[in-house]
PDB file of C-alpha atoms in Angstrom:
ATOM      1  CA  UNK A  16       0.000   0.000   0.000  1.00  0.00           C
ATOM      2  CA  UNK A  17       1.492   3.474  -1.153  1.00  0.00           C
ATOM      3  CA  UNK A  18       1.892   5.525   2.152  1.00  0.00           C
ATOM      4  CA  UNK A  19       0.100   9.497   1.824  1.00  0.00           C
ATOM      5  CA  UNK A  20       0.091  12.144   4.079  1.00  0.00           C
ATOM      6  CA  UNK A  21      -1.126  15.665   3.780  1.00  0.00           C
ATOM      7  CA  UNK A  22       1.525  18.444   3.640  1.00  0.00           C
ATOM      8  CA  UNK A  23      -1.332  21.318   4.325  1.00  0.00           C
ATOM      9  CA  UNK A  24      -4.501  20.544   5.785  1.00  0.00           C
ATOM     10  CA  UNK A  25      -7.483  22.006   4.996  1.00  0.00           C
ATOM     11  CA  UNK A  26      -5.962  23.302   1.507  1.00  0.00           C
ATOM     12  CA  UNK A  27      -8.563  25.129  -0.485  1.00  0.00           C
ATOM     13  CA  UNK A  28      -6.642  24.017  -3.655  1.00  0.00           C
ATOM     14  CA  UNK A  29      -4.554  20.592  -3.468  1.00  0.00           C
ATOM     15  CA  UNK A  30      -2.037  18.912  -5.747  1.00  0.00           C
ATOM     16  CA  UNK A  31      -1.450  15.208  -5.553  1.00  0.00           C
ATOM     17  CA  UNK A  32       2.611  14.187  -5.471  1.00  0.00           C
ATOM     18  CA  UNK A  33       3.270  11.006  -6.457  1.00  0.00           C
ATOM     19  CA  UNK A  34       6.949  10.298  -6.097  1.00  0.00           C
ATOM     20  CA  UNK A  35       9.436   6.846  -6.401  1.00  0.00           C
ATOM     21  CA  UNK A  36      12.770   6.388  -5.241  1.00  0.00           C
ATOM     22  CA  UNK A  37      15.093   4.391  -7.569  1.00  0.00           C
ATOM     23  CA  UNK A  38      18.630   3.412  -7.274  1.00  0.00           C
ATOM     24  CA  UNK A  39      20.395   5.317  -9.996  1.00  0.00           C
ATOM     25  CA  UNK A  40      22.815   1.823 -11.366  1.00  0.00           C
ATOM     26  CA  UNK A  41      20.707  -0.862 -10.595  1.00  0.00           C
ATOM     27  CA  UNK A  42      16.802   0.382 -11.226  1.00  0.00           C
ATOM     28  CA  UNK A  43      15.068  -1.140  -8.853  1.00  0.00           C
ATOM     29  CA  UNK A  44      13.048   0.658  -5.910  1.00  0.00           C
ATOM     30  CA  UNK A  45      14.273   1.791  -3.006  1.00  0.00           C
ATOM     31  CA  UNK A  46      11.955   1.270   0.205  1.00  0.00           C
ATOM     32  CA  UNK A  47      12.664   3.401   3.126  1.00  0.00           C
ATOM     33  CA  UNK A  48      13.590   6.545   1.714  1.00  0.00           C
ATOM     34  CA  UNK A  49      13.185   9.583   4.180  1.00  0.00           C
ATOM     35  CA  UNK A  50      11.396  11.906   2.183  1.00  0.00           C
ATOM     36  CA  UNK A  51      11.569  15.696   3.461  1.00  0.00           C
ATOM     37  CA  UNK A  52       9.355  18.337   1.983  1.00  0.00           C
ATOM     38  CA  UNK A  53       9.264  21.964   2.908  1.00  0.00           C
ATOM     39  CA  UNK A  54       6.979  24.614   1.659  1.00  0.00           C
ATOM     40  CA  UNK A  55       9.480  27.144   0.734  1.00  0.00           C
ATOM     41  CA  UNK A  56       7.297  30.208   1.676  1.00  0.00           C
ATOM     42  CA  UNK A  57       5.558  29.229   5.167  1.00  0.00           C
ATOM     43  CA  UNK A  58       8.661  27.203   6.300  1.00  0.00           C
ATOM     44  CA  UNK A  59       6.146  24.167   6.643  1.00  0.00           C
ATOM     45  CA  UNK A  60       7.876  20.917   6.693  1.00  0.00           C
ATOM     46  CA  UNK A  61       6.579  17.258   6.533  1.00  0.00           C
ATOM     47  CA  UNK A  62       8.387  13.780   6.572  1.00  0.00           C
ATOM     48  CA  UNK A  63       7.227  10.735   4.666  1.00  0.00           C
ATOM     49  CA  UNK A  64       9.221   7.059   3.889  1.00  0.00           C
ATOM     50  CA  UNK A  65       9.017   5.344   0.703  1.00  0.00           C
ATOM     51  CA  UNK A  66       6.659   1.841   1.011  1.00  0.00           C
ATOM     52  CA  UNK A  67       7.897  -1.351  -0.418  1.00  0.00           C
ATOM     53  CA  UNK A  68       7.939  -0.631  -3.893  1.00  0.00           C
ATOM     54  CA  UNK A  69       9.895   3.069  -3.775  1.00  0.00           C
ATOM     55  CA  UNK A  70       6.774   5.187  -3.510  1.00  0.00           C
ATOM     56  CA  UNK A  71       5.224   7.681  -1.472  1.00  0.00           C
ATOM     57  CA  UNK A  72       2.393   9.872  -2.535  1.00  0.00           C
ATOM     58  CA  UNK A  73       2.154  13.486  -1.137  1.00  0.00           C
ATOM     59  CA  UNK A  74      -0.994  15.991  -1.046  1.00  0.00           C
ATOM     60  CA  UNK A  75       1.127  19.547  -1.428  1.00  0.00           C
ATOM     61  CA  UNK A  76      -1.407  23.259  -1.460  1.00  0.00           C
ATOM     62  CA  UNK A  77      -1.958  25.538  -4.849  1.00  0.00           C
ATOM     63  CA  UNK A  78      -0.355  28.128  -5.228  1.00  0.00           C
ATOM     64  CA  UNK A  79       3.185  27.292  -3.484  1.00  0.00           C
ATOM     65  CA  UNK A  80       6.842  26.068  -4.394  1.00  0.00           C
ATOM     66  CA  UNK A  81       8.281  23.279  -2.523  1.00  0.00           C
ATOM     67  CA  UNK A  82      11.937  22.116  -1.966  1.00  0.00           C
ATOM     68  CA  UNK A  83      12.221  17.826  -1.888  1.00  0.00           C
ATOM     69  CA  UNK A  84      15.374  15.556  -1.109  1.00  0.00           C
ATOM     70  CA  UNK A  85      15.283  11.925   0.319  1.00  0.00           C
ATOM     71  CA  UNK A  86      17.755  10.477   2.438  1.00  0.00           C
ATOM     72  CA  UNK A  87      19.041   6.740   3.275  1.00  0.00           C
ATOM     73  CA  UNK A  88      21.635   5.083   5.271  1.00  0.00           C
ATOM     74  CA  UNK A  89      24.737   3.801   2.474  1.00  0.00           C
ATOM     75  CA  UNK A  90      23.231   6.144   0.043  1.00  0.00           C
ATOM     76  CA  UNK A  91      24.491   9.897  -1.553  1.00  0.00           C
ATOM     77  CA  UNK A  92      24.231  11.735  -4.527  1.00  0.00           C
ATOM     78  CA  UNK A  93      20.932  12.969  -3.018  1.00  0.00           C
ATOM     79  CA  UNK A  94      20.229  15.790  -4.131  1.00  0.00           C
ATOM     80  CA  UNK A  95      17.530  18.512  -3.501  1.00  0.00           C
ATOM     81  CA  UNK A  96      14.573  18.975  -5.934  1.00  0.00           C
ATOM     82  CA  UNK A  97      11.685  21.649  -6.713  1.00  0.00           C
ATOM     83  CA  UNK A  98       8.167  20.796  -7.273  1.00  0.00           C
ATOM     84  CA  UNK A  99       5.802  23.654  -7.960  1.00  0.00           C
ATOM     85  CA  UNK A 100       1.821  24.370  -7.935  1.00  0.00           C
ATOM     86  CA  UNK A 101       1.910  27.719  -9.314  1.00  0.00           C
ATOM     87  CA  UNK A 102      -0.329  28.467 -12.101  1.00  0.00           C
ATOM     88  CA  UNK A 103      -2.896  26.327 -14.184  1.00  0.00           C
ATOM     89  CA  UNK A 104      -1.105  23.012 -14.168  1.00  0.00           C
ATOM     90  CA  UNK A 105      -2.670  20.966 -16.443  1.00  0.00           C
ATOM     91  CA  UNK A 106      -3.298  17.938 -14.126  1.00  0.00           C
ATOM     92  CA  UNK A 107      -3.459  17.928 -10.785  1.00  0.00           C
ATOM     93  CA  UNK A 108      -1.626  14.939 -10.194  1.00  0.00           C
ATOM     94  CA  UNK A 109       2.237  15.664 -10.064  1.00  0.00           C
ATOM     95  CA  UNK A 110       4.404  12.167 -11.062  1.00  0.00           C
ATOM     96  CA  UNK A 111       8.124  12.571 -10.307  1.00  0.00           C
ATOM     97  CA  UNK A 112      10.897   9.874 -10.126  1.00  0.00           C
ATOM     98  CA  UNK A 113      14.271  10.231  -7.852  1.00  0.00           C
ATOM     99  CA  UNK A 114      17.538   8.158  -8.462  1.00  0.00           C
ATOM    100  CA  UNK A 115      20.093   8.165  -5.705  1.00  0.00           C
ATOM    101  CA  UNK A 116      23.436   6.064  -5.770  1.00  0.00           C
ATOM    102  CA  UNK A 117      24.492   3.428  -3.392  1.00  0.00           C
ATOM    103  CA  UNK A 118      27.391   3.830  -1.509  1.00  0.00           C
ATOM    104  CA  UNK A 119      30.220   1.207  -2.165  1.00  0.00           C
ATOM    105  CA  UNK A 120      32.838   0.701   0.718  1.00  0.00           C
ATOM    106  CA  UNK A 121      36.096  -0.399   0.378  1.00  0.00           C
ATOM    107  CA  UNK A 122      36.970   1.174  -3.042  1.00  0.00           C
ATOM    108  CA  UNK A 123      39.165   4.158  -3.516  1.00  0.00           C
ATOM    109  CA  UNK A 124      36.904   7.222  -5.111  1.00  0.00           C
ATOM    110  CA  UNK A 125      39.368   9.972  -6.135  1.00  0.00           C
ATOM    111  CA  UNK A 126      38.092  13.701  -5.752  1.00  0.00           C
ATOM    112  CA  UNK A 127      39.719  14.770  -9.357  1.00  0.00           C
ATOM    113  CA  UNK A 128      40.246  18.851  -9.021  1.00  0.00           C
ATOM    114  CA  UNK A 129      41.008  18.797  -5.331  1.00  0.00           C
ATOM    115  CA  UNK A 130      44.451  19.828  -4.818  1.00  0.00           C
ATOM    116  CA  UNK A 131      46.311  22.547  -2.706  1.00  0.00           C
ATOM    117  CA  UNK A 132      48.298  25.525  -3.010  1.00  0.00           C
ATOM    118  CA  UNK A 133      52.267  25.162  -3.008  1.00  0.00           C
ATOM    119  CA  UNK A 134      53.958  23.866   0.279  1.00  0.00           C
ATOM    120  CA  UNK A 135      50.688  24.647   2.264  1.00  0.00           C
ATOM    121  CA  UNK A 136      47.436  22.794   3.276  1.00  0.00           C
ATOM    122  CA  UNK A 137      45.405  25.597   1.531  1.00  0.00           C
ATOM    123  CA  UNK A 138      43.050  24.016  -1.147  1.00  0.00           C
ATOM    124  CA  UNK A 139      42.922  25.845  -3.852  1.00  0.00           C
ATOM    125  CA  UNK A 140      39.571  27.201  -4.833  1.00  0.00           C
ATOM    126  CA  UNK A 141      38.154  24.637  -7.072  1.00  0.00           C
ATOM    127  CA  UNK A 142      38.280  21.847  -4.508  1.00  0.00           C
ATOM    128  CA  UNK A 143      36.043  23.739  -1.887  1.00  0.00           C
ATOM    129  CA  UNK A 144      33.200  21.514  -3.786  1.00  0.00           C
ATOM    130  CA  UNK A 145      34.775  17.998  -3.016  1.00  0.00           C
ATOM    131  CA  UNK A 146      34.748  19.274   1.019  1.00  0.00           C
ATOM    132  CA  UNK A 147      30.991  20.021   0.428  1.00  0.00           C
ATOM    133  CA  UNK A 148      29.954  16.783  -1.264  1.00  0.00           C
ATOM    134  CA  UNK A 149      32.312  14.750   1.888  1.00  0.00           C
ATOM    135  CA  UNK A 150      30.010  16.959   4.131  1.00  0.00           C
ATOM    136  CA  UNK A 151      26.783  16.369   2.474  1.00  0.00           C
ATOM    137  CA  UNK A 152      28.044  12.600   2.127  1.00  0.00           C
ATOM    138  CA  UNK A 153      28.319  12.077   6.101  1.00  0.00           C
ATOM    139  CA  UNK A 154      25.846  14.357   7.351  1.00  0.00           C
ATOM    140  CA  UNK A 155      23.223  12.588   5.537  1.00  0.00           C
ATOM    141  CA  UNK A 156      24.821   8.988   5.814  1.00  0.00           C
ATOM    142  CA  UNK A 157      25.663   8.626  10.091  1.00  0.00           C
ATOM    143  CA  UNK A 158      26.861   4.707   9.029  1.00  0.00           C
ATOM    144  CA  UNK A 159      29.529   5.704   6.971  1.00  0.00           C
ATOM    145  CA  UNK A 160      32.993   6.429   7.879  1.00  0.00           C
ATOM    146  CA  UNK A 161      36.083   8.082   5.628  1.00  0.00           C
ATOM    147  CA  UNK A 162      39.754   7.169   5.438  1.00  0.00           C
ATOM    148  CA  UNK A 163      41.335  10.460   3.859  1.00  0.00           C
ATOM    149  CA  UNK A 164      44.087   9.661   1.765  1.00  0.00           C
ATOM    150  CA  UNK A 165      46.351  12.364   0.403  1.00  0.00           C
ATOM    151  CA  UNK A 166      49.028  11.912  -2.015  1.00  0.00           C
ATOM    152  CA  UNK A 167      52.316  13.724  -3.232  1.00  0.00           C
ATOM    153  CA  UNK A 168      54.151  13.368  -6.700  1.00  0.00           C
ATOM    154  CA  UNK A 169      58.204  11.996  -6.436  1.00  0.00           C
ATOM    155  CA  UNK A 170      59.735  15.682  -6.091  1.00  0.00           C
ATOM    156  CA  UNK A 171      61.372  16.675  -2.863  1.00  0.00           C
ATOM    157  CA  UNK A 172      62.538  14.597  -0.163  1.00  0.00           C
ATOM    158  CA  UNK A 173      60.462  11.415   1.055  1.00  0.00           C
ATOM    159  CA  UNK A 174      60.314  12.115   4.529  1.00  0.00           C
ATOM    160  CA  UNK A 175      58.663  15.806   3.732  1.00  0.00           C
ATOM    161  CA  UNK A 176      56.120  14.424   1.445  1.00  0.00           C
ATOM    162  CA  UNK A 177      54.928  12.155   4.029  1.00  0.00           C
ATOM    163  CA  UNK A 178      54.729  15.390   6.514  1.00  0.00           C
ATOM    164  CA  UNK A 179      53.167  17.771   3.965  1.00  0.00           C
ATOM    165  CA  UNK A 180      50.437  15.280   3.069  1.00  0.00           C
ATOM    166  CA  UNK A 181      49.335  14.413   6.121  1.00  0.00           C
ATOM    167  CA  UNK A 182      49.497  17.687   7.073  1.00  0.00           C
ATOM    168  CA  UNK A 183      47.174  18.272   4.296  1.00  0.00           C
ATOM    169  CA  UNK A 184      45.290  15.254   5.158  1.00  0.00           C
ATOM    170  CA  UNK A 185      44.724  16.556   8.871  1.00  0.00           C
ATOM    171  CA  UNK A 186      43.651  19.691   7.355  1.00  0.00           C
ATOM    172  CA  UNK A 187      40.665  17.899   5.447  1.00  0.00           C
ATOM    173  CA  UNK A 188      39.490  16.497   8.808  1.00  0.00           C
ATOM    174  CA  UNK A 189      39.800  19.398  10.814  1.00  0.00           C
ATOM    175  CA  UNK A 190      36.960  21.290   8.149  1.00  0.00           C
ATOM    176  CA  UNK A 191      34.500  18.828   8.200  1.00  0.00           C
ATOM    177  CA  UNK A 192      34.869  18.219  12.317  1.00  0.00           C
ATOM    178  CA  UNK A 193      34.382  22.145  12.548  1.00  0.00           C
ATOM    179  CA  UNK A 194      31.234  21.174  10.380  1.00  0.00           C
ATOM    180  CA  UNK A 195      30.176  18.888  13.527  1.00  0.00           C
ATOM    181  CA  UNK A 196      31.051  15.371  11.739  1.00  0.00           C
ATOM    182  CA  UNK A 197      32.534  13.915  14.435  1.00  0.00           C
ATOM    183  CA  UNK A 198      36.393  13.176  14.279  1.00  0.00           C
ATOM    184  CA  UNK A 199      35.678   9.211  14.853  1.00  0.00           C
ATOM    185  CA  UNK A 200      34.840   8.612  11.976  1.00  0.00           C
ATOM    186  CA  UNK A 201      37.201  10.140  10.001  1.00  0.00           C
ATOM    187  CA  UNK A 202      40.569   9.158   9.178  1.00  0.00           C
ATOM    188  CA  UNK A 203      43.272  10.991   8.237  1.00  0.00           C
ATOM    189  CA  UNK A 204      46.217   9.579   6.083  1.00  0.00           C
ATOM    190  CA  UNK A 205      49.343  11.268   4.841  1.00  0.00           C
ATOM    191  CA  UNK A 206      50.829   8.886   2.099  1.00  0.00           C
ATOM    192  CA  UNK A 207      53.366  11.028   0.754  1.00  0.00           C
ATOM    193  CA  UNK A 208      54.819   9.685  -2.448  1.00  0.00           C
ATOM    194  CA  UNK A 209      54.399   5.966  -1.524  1.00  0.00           C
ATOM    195  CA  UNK A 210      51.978   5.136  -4.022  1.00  0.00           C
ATOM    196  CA  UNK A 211      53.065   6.636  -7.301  1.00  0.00           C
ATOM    197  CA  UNK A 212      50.846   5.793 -10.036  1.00  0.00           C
ATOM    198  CA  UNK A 213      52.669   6.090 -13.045  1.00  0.00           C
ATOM    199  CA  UNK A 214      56.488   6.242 -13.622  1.00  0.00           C
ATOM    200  CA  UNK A 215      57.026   9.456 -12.213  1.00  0.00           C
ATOM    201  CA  UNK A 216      59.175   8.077  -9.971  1.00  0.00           C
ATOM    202  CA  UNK A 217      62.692   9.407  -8.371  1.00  0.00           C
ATOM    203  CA  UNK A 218      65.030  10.868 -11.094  1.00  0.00           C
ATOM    204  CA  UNK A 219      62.056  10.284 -13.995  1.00  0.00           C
ATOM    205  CA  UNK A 220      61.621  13.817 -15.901  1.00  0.00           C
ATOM    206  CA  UNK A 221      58.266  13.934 -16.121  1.00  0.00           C
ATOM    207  CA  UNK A 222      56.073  16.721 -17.171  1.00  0.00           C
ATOM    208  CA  UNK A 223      53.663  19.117 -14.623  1.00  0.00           C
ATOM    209  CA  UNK A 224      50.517  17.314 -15.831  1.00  0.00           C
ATOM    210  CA  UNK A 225      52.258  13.655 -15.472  1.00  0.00           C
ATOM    211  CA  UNK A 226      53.115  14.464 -11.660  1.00  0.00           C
ATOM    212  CA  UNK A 227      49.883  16.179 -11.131  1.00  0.00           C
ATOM    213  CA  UNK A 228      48.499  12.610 -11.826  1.00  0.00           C
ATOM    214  CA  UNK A 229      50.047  11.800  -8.632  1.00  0.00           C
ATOM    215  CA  UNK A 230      49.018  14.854  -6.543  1.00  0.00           C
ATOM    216  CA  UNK A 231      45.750  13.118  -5.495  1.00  0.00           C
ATOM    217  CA  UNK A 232      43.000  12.877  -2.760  1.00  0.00           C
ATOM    218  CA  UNK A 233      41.605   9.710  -2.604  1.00  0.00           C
ATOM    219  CA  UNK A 234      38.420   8.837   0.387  1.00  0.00           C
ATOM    220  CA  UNK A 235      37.527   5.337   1.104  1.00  0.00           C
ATOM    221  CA  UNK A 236      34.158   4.822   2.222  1.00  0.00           C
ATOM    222  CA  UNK A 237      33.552   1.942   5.223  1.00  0.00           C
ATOM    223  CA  UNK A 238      30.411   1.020   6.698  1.00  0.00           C
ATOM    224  CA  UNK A 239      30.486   1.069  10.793  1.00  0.00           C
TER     225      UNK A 239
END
């Protein structure tokens, strides 16, 4: 049975919702979905889970805008949506589907574009979006830990690679624990130039964009 609950009671003018939650590789529906709705003008805000077949059914007023995001444990990439009942809609049934991706543990995920400014932990501007996503990514998943890993190219001594990385590494943590993710579950590694991934190596000439390959933040994802 598709679970409904009204957003605004006694609406003069309603809109029927109907939403389903699908997992964005596989297809099939996701039950249990926290679905949040908020009506962006009175501040109203409802909460609604997804039945056994990935659906939930919403009745939302006329003549508002609403903001919509779901949330589930070992999930991300959920992002936030707006439904509107402005105007003459032609039906007033509203039919909306929602993919979100399922977190896999264990595996490396490199945050391309994240890198930092020259002998510093300072990211450079372009990475500020990776911090957001790892912020959005454990706010909105409390069963998932990180392992930070940050990574150096061959140049400059091995024992101040390791320090600058995790250096940087520490730096990454100490942003998303002033963002209240607590600091247990994060974990910071320095690698230095240990894990070179092309040949790039000690005495190699190699070109800036062949050691940039090597400059790298990498996040593991575990399950707790």
């Amino acid at each position: 049975m598709i679970l409904t609950q009204n957003v605004i009671a006694n609406s003069k003018k309603e809109y029927t919702l109907k939403g389903i939650y699908l997992d964005s590789e596989k297809g099939n529906t996701i039950e249990g979905v926290k679905v949040c709705i908020k009506n962006i003008k009175s501040g109203a805000k409802t909460t609604i889970y997804t039945d056994q077949n990935g659906q939930f059914v919403l009745t939302l007023e006329g003549e508002a805008n609403y903001k919509i995001y779901g949330t589930k444990d070992l999930y991300f990439d959920q992002e936030e949506h707006t439904i509107s009942t402005e105007g003459d809609l032609e039906s007033n049934i509203i039919e909306v589907s929602f993919n979100i991706k399922e977190v896999k543990c264990d595996i490396p995920y490199t945050l391309s574009d994240l890198h930092f400014e020259v002998n510093n932990s300072a990211i450079l501007e372009d990475g500020e979006q990776h911090i957001d996503f790892l912020y959005e990514l454990l706010s909105k998943n409390h069963k998932i830990n990180v392992i930070i890993r940050v990574h150096s190219d061959a140049r400059g001594a091995n024992d101040y690679n390791k320090e600058i990385t995790q250096s940087r590494a520490d730096y990454l943590k100490e942003i998303l624990v002033s963002k209240n993710i607590s600091s247990t579950r994060i974990t910071a590694e320095g690698v230095g130039e240990e894990e070179i991934v092309n040949d790039c190596i000690d005495g190699i000439r190699c070109s800036g964009e062949r050691h940039l390959e090597n400059r790298r933040v990498e996040i593991v994802l575990k399950q707790s």
